[in-house]
Short mmCIF file of C-alpha atoms and ligand atoms in Angstrom, two decimals:
data_model
loop_
_atom_site.label_atom_id
_atom_site.label_comp_id
_atom_site.label_asym_id
_atom_site.label_seq_id
_atom_site.Cartn_x
_atom_site.Cartn_y
_atom_site.Cartn_z
CA UNK L 95 25.07 -188.05 43.08
CA UNK L 96 24.76 -189.72 46.45
CA UNK L 97 27.16 -189.81 49.45
CA UNK L 98 26.63 -192.80 51.75
CA UNK L 99 27.72 -193.23 55.36
CA UNK L 100 31.36 -194.30 55.09
CA UNK L 101 33.93 -195.83 57.40
CA UNK L 102 37.33 -194.33 58.29
CA UNK L 103 39.17 -192.37 55.57
CA UNK L 104 42.88 -193.04 55.11
CA UNK L 105 45.73 -192.24 52.73
CA UNK L 106 47.74 -189.44 51.23
CA UNK L 107 46.89 -187.26 48.22
CA UNK L 108 47.31 -183.82 46.70
CA UNK L 109 44.27 -181.69 45.88
CA UNK L 110 44.46 -179.59 42.68
CA UNK L 111 46.27 -176.27 42.35
CA UNK L 112 45.01 -173.13 44.00
CA UNK L 113 42.30 -171.44 41.96
CA UNK L 114 43.19 -167.86 42.96
CA UNK L 115 46.86 -168.33 42.10
CA UNK L 116 46.07 -170.16 38.85
CA UNK L 117 43.94 -167.26 37.53
CA UNK L 118 46.59 -164.73 38.53
CA UNK L 119 49.48 -166.67 36.97
CA UNK L 120 47.68 -166.73 33.60
CA UNK L 121 46.70 -163.04 33.75
CA UNK L 122 50.08 -161.73 34.92
CA UNK L 123 51.82 -164.03 32.43
CA UNK L 124 49.70 -162.47 29.67
CA UNK L 125 50.63 -158.94 30.86
CA UNK L 126 54.37 -159.73 30.95
CA UNK L 127 57.10 -159.76 28.36
CA UNK L 128 58.67 -163.18 27.74
CA UNK L 129 57.60 -166.63 28.88
CA UNK L 130 55.83 -167.64 32.08
CA UNK L 131 55.98 -171.36 32.84
CA UNK L 132 53.33 -172.53 35.24
CA UNK L 133 53.28 -175.92 36.94
CA UNK L 134 50.45 -177.31 39.01
CA UNK L 135 47.85 -175.09 37.29
CA UNK L 136 44.29 -175.95 38.29
CA UNK L 137 42.72 -177.37 35.14
CA UNK L 138 39.16 -176.66 36.24
CA UNK L 139 36.58 -174.92 34.09
CA UNK L 140 36.95 -171.53 35.81
CA UNK L 141 40.67 -171.34 35.12
CA UNK L 142 40.34 -172.76 31.59
CA UNK L 143 37.96 -169.88 30.81
CA UNK L 144 40.59 -167.40 31.99
CA UNK L 145 43.21 -169.13 29.79
CA UNK L 146 40.83 -168.79 26.84
CA UNK L 147 40.25 -165.09 27.62
CA UNK L 148 44.02 -164.47 27.67
CA UNK L 149 44.30 -166.05 24.22
CA UNK L 150 41.41 -163.93 22.95
CA UNK L 151 43.25 -160.82 24.22
CA UNK L 152 46.41 -161.66 22.28
CA UNK L 153 48.61 -163.79 24.58
CA UNK L 154 49.96 -167.20 23.53
CA UNK L 155 48.80 -169.79 26.04
CA UNK L 156 49.76 -173.43 25.64
CA UNK L 157 49.36 -176.58 27.70
CA UNK L 158 52.58 -178.58 27.51
CA UNK L 159 51.84 -181.33 30.06
CA UNK L 160 49.54 -182.20 32.95
CA UNK L 161 49.17 -178.93 34.88
CA UNK L 162 52.09 -177.45 32.95
CA UNK L 163 51.35 -174.36 30.94
CA UNK L 164 53.35 -171.77 29.05
CA UNK L 165 52.19 -168.18 28.57
CA UNK L 166 53.87 -165.66 26.26
CA UNK L 167 52.57 -162.27 27.17
CA UNK L 168 51.96 -159.00 25.35
CA UNK L 169 53.27 -156.62 28.05
CA UNK L 170 51.40 -154.09 30.22
CA UNK L 171 48.75 -152.27 28.05
CA UNK L 172 49.44 -154.69 25.18
CA UNK L 173 46.06 -156.48 25.01
CA UNK L 174 44.32 -156.57 21.59
CA UNK L 175 40.53 -156.22 21.27
CA UNK L 176 38.91 -159.68 21.31
CA UNK L 177 36.75 -160.64 18.35
CA UNK L 178 34.00 -162.23 20.43
CA UNK L 179 32.54 -161.68 23.92
CA UNK L 180 34.69 -163.17 26.68
CA UNK L 181 32.77 -165.97 28.43
CA UNK L 182 33.84 -166.59 32.02
CA UNK L 183 31.29 -169.33 32.71
CA UNK L 184 30.76 -169.64 36.49
CA UNK L 185 33.85 -167.65 37.52
CA UNK L 186 33.56 -164.34 39.36
CA UNK L 187 37.32 -164.21 39.94
CA UNK L 188 38.28 -164.70 36.28
CA UNK L 189 35.72 -162.18 35.08
CA UNK L 190 36.51 -159.49 37.64
CA UNK L 191 40.29 -159.70 37.47
CA UNK L 192 40.24 -159.61 33.67
CA UNK L 193 37.94 -156.56 33.81
CA UNK L 194 40.73 -154.80 35.71
CA UNK L 195 43.39 -155.96 33.26
CA UNK L 196 41.30 -154.84 30.24
CA UNK L 197 40.75 -151.41 31.85
CA UNK L 198 44.52 -150.90 31.48
CA UNK L 199 44.45 -151.25 27.69
CA UNK L 200 42.88 -148.93 25.07
CA UNK L 201 40.45 -151.61 23.86
CA UNK L 202 36.83 -152.69 24.33
CA UNK L 203 35.76 -156.16 25.44
CA UNK L 204 32.39 -157.69 26.27
CA UNK L 205 32.17 -159.80 29.42
CA UNK L 206 29.63 -162.57 29.95
CA UNK L 207 29.06 -165.70 32.00
CA UNK L 208 26.57 -168.37 33.00
CA UNK L 209 23.23 -167.82 34.77
CA UNK L 210 24.93 -167.77 38.19
CA UNK L 211 27.57 -165.20 37.16
CA UNK L 212 24.89 -163.07 35.46
CA UNK L 213 23.24 -162.64 38.86
CA UNK L 214 26.38 -161.38 40.64
CA UNK L 215 27.18 -157.69 41.25
CA UNK L 216 29.73 -156.11 38.91
CA UNK L 217 29.38 -152.40 39.80
CA UNK L 218 31.76 -153.01 42.72
CA UNK L 219 34.41 -153.64 40.04
CA UNK L 220 33.51 -151.15 37.32
CA UNK L 221 32.88 -148.22 39.70
CA UNK L 222 36.59 -147.84 40.61
CA UNK L 223 37.61 -148.69 37.03
CA UNK L 224 35.42 -145.79 35.82
CA UNK L 225 37.26 -143.50 38.24
CA UNK L 226 40.43 -144.62 36.45
CA UNK L 227 38.96 -143.55 33.08
CA UNK L 228 37.26 -146.73 31.83
CA UNK L 229 33.77 -146.62 30.35
CA UNK L 230 31.13 -149.31 30.56
CA UNK L 231 28.15 -149.79 28.30
CA UNK L 232 25.36 -152.27 27.65
CA UNK L 233 25.36 -153.21 31.33
CA UNK L 234 22.69 -155.71 32.39
CA UNK L 235 20.01 -154.70 34.87
CA UNK L 236 21.35 -153.73 38.31
CA UNK L 237 24.98 -153.59 37.13
CA UNK L 238 25.04 -157.24 36.02
CA UNK L 239 26.61 -159.09 33.07
CA UNK L 240 26.73 -158.98 30.12
CA UNK L 241 28.58 -155.66 29.81
CA UNK L 242 31.14 -153.99 27.57
CA UNK L 243 34.15 -152.31 29.14
CA UNK L 244 36.49 -149.91 27.32
CA UNK L 245 39.88 -148.99 28.72
CA UNK L 246 41.15 -145.40 28.45
CA UNK L 247 44.28 -144.39 26.52
CA UNK L 248 45.86 -143.11 29.76
CA UNK L 249 44.40 -144.65 32.95
CA UNK L 250 44.38 -142.41 36.02
CA UNK L 251 46.12 -143.69 39.16
CA UNK L 252 43.70 -143.49 42.08
CA UNK L 253 43.51 -144.04 45.81
CA UNK L 254 40.61 -146.44 46.39
CA UNK L 255 39.03 -147.59 49.62
CA UNK L 256 37.20 -150.88 49.00
CA UNK L 257 33.58 -150.83 50.26
CA UNK L 258 33.81 -154.50 51.36
CA UNK L 259 36.92 -156.62 51.98
CA UNK L 260 37.35 -158.24 48.57
CA UNK L 261 40.50 -159.49 46.87
CA UNK L 262 38.64 -159.34 43.58
CA UNK L 263 37.97 -155.60 43.87
CA UNK L 264 41.53 -154.94 45.11
CA UNK L 265 43.03 -157.01 42.30
CA UNK L 266 40.95 -155.38 39.55
CA UNK L 267 42.11 -151.91 40.65
CA UNK L 268 45.77 -152.98 40.92
CA UNK L 269 45.73 -154.71 37.53
CA UNK L 270 44.27 -151.57 35.90
CA UNK L 271 46.86 -149.53 37.85
CA UNK L 272 49.66 -151.37 36.04
CA UNK L 273 48.98 -149.16 33.01
CA UNK L 274 48.61 -145.88 34.95
CA UNK L 275 51.44 -143.37 35.30
CA UNK L 276 52.13 -142.97 39.01
CA UNK L 277 51.05 -144.83 42.13
CA UNK L 278 47.69 -146.63 42.46
CA UNK L 279 46.66 -147.32 46.06
CA UNK L 280 44.01 -149.65 47.47
CA UNK L 281 42.97 -149.38 51.11
CA UNK L 282 41.05 -152.24 52.72
CA UNK L 283 39.80 -152.09 56.28
CA UNK L 284 40.15 -155.86 56.62
CA UNK L 285 42.97 -157.62 54.78
CA UNK L 286 41.86 -159.93 51.95
CA UNK L 287 44.01 -162.60 50.24
CA UNK L 288 47.24 -161.01 48.98
CA UNK L 289 48.18 -163.30 46.06
CA UNK L 290 47.99 -160.45 43.53
CA UNK L 291 50.43 -158.31 45.51
CA UNK L 292 52.85 -161.22 46.02
CA UNK L 293 52.73 -162.25 42.39
CA UNK L 294 53.07 -158.69 41.04
CA UNK L 295 56.36 -158.46 42.95
CA UNK L 296 57.42 -161.86 41.64
CA UNK L 297 56.93 -160.53 38.07
CA UNK L 298 58.99 -157.38 38.78
CA UNK L 299 56.51 -154.69 39.91
CA UNK L 300 57.08 -152.44 42.93
CA UNK L 301 54.34 -152.95 45.52
CA UNK L 302 54.43 -151.57 49.05
CA UNK L 303 52.12 -152.74 51.82
CA UNK L 304 51.43 -150.95 55.13
CA UNK L 305 49.03 -151.76 57.93
CA UNK L 306 45.83 -149.74 58.06
CA UNK L 307 44.02 -149.89 61.40
CA UNK L 308 43.91 -153.15 63.40
CA UNK L 309 42.99 -155.53 60.55
CA UNK L 310 43.44 -153.54 57.34
CA UNK L 311 46.10 -152.81 54.73
CA UNK L 312 47.16 -150.05 52.36
CA UNK L 313 48.65 -151.42 49.14
CA UNK L 314 50.46 -149.18 46.64
CA UNK L 315 51.61 -150.17 43.16
CA UNK L 316 54.00 -148.11 41.02
CA UNK L 317 52.47 -148.01 37.55
CA UNK L 318 53.95 -148.82 34.15
CA UNK L 319 56.49 -151.42 35.28
CA UNK L 320 58.15 -153.73 32.80
CA UNK L 321 56.71 -157.09 33.91
CA UNK L 322 58.88 -160.07 32.97
CA UNK L 323 57.60 -163.61 32.65
CA UNK L 324 58.52 -165.70 35.70
CA UNK L 325 58.08 -169.34 36.75
CA UNK L 326 55.08 -170.08 38.97
CA UNK L 327 54.61 -173.28 40.99
CA UNK L 328 50.96 -173.42 42.07
CA UNK L 329 50.50 -174.95 45.55
CA UNK L 330 47.44 -177.10 46.36
CA UNK L 331 44.25 -175.14 47.06
CA UNK L 332 43.34 -174.87 50.75
CA UNK L 333 39.73 -174.14 49.73
CA UNK L 334 39.60 -177.55 47.98
CA UNK L 335 41.54 -179.24 50.82
CA UNK L 336 38.73 -178.05 53.11
CA UNK L 337 36.40 -180.85 51.90
CA UNK L 338 38.60 -183.88 52.66
CA UNK L 339 39.75 -182.11 55.85
CA UNK L 340 36.20 -181.88 57.24
CA UNK L 341 35.33 -185.39 56.01
CA UNK L 342 38.36 -186.86 57.84
CA UNK L 343 37.52 -184.95 61.02
CA UNK L 344 33.94 -186.22 61.23
CA UNK L 345 34.45 -189.85 60.16
CA UNK L 346 35.68 -191.91 63.13
CA UNK L 347 39.26 -193.31 63.02
CA UNK L 348 40.25 -191.37 59.89
CA UNK L 349 43.85 -190.34 59.27
CA UNK L 350 44.73 -188.62 55.98
CA UNK L 351 47.54 -186.40 54.70
CA UNK L 352 47.13 -183.71 52.05
CA UNK L 353 50.40 -182.61 50.47
CA UNK L 354 51.67 -179.15 49.46
CA UNK L 355 48.65 -177.22 50.70
CA UNK L 356 49.07 -173.45 50.56
CA UNK L 357 49.08 -172.02 54.08
CA UNK L 358 49.04 -168.26 53.39
CA UNK L 359 47.56 -166.87 56.65
CA UNK L 360 45.01 -164.86 54.65
CA UNK L 361 43.52 -168.19 53.49
CA UNK L 362 43.65 -170.41 56.55
CA UNK L 363 40.82 -169.07 58.74
CA UNK L 364 39.06 -172.45 58.39
CA UNK L 365 42.01 -174.35 59.88
CA UNK L 366 42.19 -171.83 62.76
CA UNK L 367 38.47 -172.25 63.43
CA UNK L 368 38.54 -176.04 63.21
CA UNK L 369 41.45 -176.14 65.66
CA UNK L 370 39.41 -174.00 68.06
CA UNK L 371 36.66 -176.60 67.69
CA UNK L 372 39.11 -179.30 68.77
CA UNK L 373 40.38 -180.54 65.39
CA UNK L 374 43.63 -182.45 65.15
CA UNK L 375 45.30 -180.79 62.12
CA UNK L 376 49.08 -180.98 61.95
CA UNK L 377 51.32 -179.02 59.55
CA UNK L 378 54.42 -180.91 58.39
CA UNK L 379 57.31 -179.96 56.06
CA UNK L 380 56.59 -176.22 56.04
CA UNK L 381 58.19 -174.44 53.06
CA UNK L 382 57.82 -171.42 50.77
CA UNK L 383 57.52 -170.81 47.02
CA UNK L 384 57.48 -167.33 45.43
CA UNK L 385 56.33 -165.85 48.73
CA UNK L 386 53.51 -168.38 49.23
CA UNK L 387 53.92 -170.67 52.26
CA UNK L 388 52.83 -174.31 52.02
CA UNK L 389 52.88 -177.49 54.12
CA UNK L 390 51.68 -181.09 54.15
CA UNK L 391 48.73 -181.36 56.47
CA UNK L 392 47.76 -184.43 58.46
CA UNK L 393 44.16 -184.67 59.68
CA UNK L 394 42.89 -187.18 62.22
CA UNK L 395 39.26 -187.61 63.25
CA UNK L 396 38.41 -185.42 66.21
CA UNK L 397 35.56 -184.71 68.56
CA UNK L 398 34.42 -181.20 67.62
CA UNK L 399 32.63 -178.64 69.80
CA UNK L 400 30.68 -175.51 68.80
CA UNK L 401 32.49 -172.15 68.74
CA UNK L 402 31.86 -168.50 67.94
CA UNK L 403 33.55 -167.36 64.70
CA UNK L 404 34.27 -163.61 64.76
CA UNK L 405 33.32 -161.44 61.76
CA UNK L 406 36.89 -160.21 61.18
CA UNK L 407 37.90 -163.78 60.31
CA UNK L 408 35.54 -163.86 57.32
CA UNK L 409 37.98 -162.66 54.61
CA UNK L 410 40.46 -165.45 55.47
CA UNK L 411 37.83 -168.19 55.10
CA UNK L 412 35.15 -166.61 52.92
CA UNK L 413 34.84 -169.68 50.66
CA UNK L 414 34.86 -172.17 53.55
CA UNK L 415 31.71 -171.32 55.53
CA UNK L 416 29.57 -173.92 53.76
CA UNK L 417 31.84 -176.78 54.74
CA UNK L 418 32.44 -175.24 58.19
CA UNK L 419 28.66 -175.35 58.68
CA UNK L 420 28.84 -179.08 57.94
CA UNK L 421 31.59 -179.52 60.57
CA UNK L 422 29.46 -177.46 62.99
CA UNK L 423 26.49 -179.80 62.45
CA UNK L 424 28.64 -182.79 63.55
CA UNK L 425 30.04 -180.88 66.55
CA UNK L 426 28.54 -180.84 70.05
CA UNK L 427 26.99 -177.46 70.81
CA UNK L 428 26.19 -174.24 68.98
CA UNK L 429 28.45 -172.65 66.36
CA UNK L 430 27.76 -169.00 65.55
CA UNK L 431 29.39 -167.59 62.41
CA UNK L 432 29.18 -163.83 62.35
CA UNK L 433 29.33 -161.19 59.63
CA UNK L 434 28.56 -163.32 56.54
CA UNK L 435 26.94 -160.65 54.32
CA UNK L 436 29.37 -161.37 51.43
CA UNK L 437 28.12 -164.98 51.28
CA UNK L 438 24.90 -163.68 49.75
CA UNK L 439 26.72 -162.68 46.52
CA UNK L 440 28.84 -165.76 45.81
CA UNK L 441 28.13 -168.42 43.15
CA UNK L 442 24.73 -168.68 44.91
CA UNK L 443 23.20 -166.97 47.95
CA UNK L 444 25.35 -169.22 50.13
CA UNK L 445 23.86 -168.05 53.38
CA UNK L 446 20.34 -169.14 52.44
CA UNK L 447 21.51 -172.23 50.53
CA UNK L 448 23.71 -173.46 53.41
CA UNK L 449 20.86 -173.14 55.90
CA UNK L 450 18.59 -175.06 53.51
CA UNK L 451 21.22 -177.77 52.97
CA UNK L 452 21.39 -178.37 56.71
CA UNK L 453 17.61 -178.17 57.29
CA UNK L 454 16.74 -180.80 54.69
CA UNK L 455 19.15 -183.10 56.49
CA UNK L 456 17.60 -182.67 59.91
CA UNK L 457 20.00 -180.07 61.37
CA UNK L 458 18.67 -177.13 63.36
CA UNK L 459 19.93 -173.87 61.87
CA UNK L 460 19.03 -170.20 61.95
CA UNK L 461 20.00 -167.07 60.03
CA UNK L 462 19.95 -163.97 62.19
CA UNK L 463 20.88 -160.83 60.24
CA UNK L 464 24.26 -161.70 58.70
CA UNK L 465 24.97 -164.51 61.18
CA UNK L 466 24.56 -168.24 60.71
CA UNK L 467 23.82 -170.29 63.83
CA UNK L 468 24.13 -174.08 63.67
CA UNK L 469 23.02 -176.38 66.51
CA UNK L 470 25.45 -179.28 66.58
CA UNK L 471 24.19 -182.56 68.06
CA UNK L 472 27.24 -184.73 67.44
CA UNK L 473 25.54 -186.49 64.52
CA UNK L 474 23.52 -185.55 61.40
CA UNK L 475 20.33 -187.46 60.44
CA UNK L 476 20.87 -186.90 56.67
CA UNK L 477 18.48 -188.39 54.09
CA UNK L 478 17.96 -185.08 52.27
CA UNK L 479 18.19 -184.01 48.63
CA UNK L 480 20.27 -180.82 48.48
CA UNK L 481 19.63 -178.08 45.89
CA UNK L 482 23.10 -176.89 44.81
CA UNK L 483 22.13 -173.72 42.84
CA UNK L 484 25.03 -173.92 40.30
CA UNK L 485 27.45 -173.73 43.25
CA UNK L 486 30.40 -176.16 43.41
CA UNK L 487 31.07 -175.60 47.10
CA UNK L 488 27.50 -176.45 48.09
CA UNK L 489 27.67 -179.69 46.10
CA UNK L 490 30.96 -180.80 47.68
CA UNK L 491 29.90 -179.76 51.21
CA UNK L 492 26.61 -181.67 50.95
CA UNK L 493 28.46 -184.80 49.79
CA UNK L 494 30.93 -184.52 52.70
CA UNK L 495 27.93 -184.30 55.02
CA UNK L 496 26.46 -187.48 53.52
CA UNK L 497 29.67 -189.46 54.26
CA UNK L 498 29.24 -188.85 57.98
CA UNK L 499 25.43 -188.74 58.24
CA UNK L 500 23.15 -191.47 59.61
CA UNK L 501 21.59 -191.93 56.14
CA UNK L 502 22.75 -191.02 52.61
CA UNK L 503 22.61 -187.45 51.25
CA UNK L 504 21.88 -186.66 47.58
CA UNK L 505 22.74 -183.57 45.54
CA UNK L 506 20.65 -182.44 42.58
CA UNK L 507 23.60 -181.50 40.35
CA UNK L 508 27.27 -182.29 40.66
CA UNK L 509 28.42 -180.81 37.35
CA UNK L 510 29.67 -177.53 38.86
CA UNK L 511 32.28 -179.38 40.94
CA UNK L 512 34.34 -179.35 37.72
CA UNK L 513 34.78 -175.57 37.99
CA UNK L 514 37.25 -175.89 40.88
CA UNK L 515 37.96 -179.55 41.81
CA UNK L 516 37.58 -181.77 38.72
CA UNK L 517 38.89 -184.92 40.45
CA UNK L 518 36.92 -184.46 43.69
CA UNK L 519 35.01 -187.76 43.35
CA UNK L 520 37.96 -190.09 42.54
CA UNK L 521 40.19 -188.37 45.13
CA UNK L 522 37.57 -188.83 47.87
CA UNK L 523 36.89 -192.41 46.76
CA UNK L 524 40.65 -193.05 47.01
CA UNK L 525 40.44 -192.10 50.69
CA UNK L 526 37.57 -194.56 51.11
CA UNK L 527 34.54 -192.29 50.63
CA UNK L 528 31.33 -193.92 49.33
CA UNK L 529 30.21 -191.67 46.48
CA UNK L 530 28.09 -192.92 43.60
C1 S3P X 679 38.91 -164.68 45.26
C2 S3P X 679 38.38 -163.82 46.16
C3 S3P X 679 37.16 -164.08 46.94
C4 S3P X 679 36.73 -165.54 46.86
C5 S3P X 679 36.88 -166.12 45.48
C6 S3P X 679 38.31 -166.01 45.01
C7 S3P X 679 40.13 -164.30 44.54
O1 S3P X 679 36.13 -163.24 46.46
O2 S3P X 679 35.40 -165.70 47.30
O3 S3P X 679 36.49 -167.47 45.47
O4 S3P X 679 40.80 -165.17 43.93
O5 S3P X 679 40.48 -163.11 44.55
P1 S3P X 679 35.99 -161.73 47.02
O6 S3P X 679 37.32 -161.11 46.89
O7 S3P X 679 34.99 -161.02 46.16
O8 S3P X 679 35.52 -161.89 48.44
#
């Protein structure tokens, strides 16, 4: 696919439902008694794989309309052993959260995924689950997929300090802790997205949260609750909104509005950073649903300048650095993004792949330790072919870059965009983007 230099973007649209919340709604629905009705579910490949896994584990999962799904759960510890390996495709979140949920049931399940997921570390998930009594076997080299995980009859509640700030690790431990007698505690030295905690409460569990140091949290879940199915309205995904947001900022005279975007402060580090760079991003109609704040956001093109992004901001914008690097390339001056070690273990090595994406398009960029340094010159030459490494966010970021560059930018593979933002191309074209 090719993105060509485009003129001003305009209009109003809603990006698809939040991926993190969509996975969690299906999983918690499957662990509840009664019906969970979900509206606005992201119908991307990652989430559809989680829906399929919930069916394979015994829940009834039905699509009743566009984005409208019904889940009838089996209750905490009620999962049945699946007949076949569970295939999570490209999705680290689906795979890792379901590993936690399976560790709370006395069954065995085999977990697998595509070539990208097979390269990603899984020991960070099964190490704490083993402490809770789970066993793992047939693990791929270096703690990779495929692997078989067996839940214990009686999981042990633990106190676990996460080695890196990761909502996936935290969520896996809490989901396994649902089946444990007593209190399971996760301590994180930097707070990661809290959708699991908020949704557990929404389904009837007791979760307490206390601050831990200047940026961290201590989260405690009382085990063996009776979870009851509850309605979930999924707000639009700020990580998907990030692409039209950056496109509108860098294309002169643009003015777009994105509706119902989730604005949970543990997800909005990109908006904070862009505002520091001089971006005109306005939040309108602020409201709340099941503890998740949302707003309509209006974005107008802005002259951006380089900034320093502190490492403690990384958890609140971990999926947005690729597109921030694109914004930084269009800015005037240097942008330094610090503390990006976790980017190396995403759908691709995003640190290396982002630097390469910029270099092939004539942008000066450097990786220094875990920091990414982009020299913004106010414009991007473009003309490059970007290798996307089975990574949806690289593909979308490169295309956004092409819309504002001096000459068109091509990507080698756009198929992975369907994992998180299936209507990315028509939505961007609706705003006026030239994508073919
Ligand atoms: C996610 C957590 C993040 C993020 C991923 C979604 C989640 O991963 O990168 O896209 O829904 O919990 P880590 O928690 O491993 O940083």
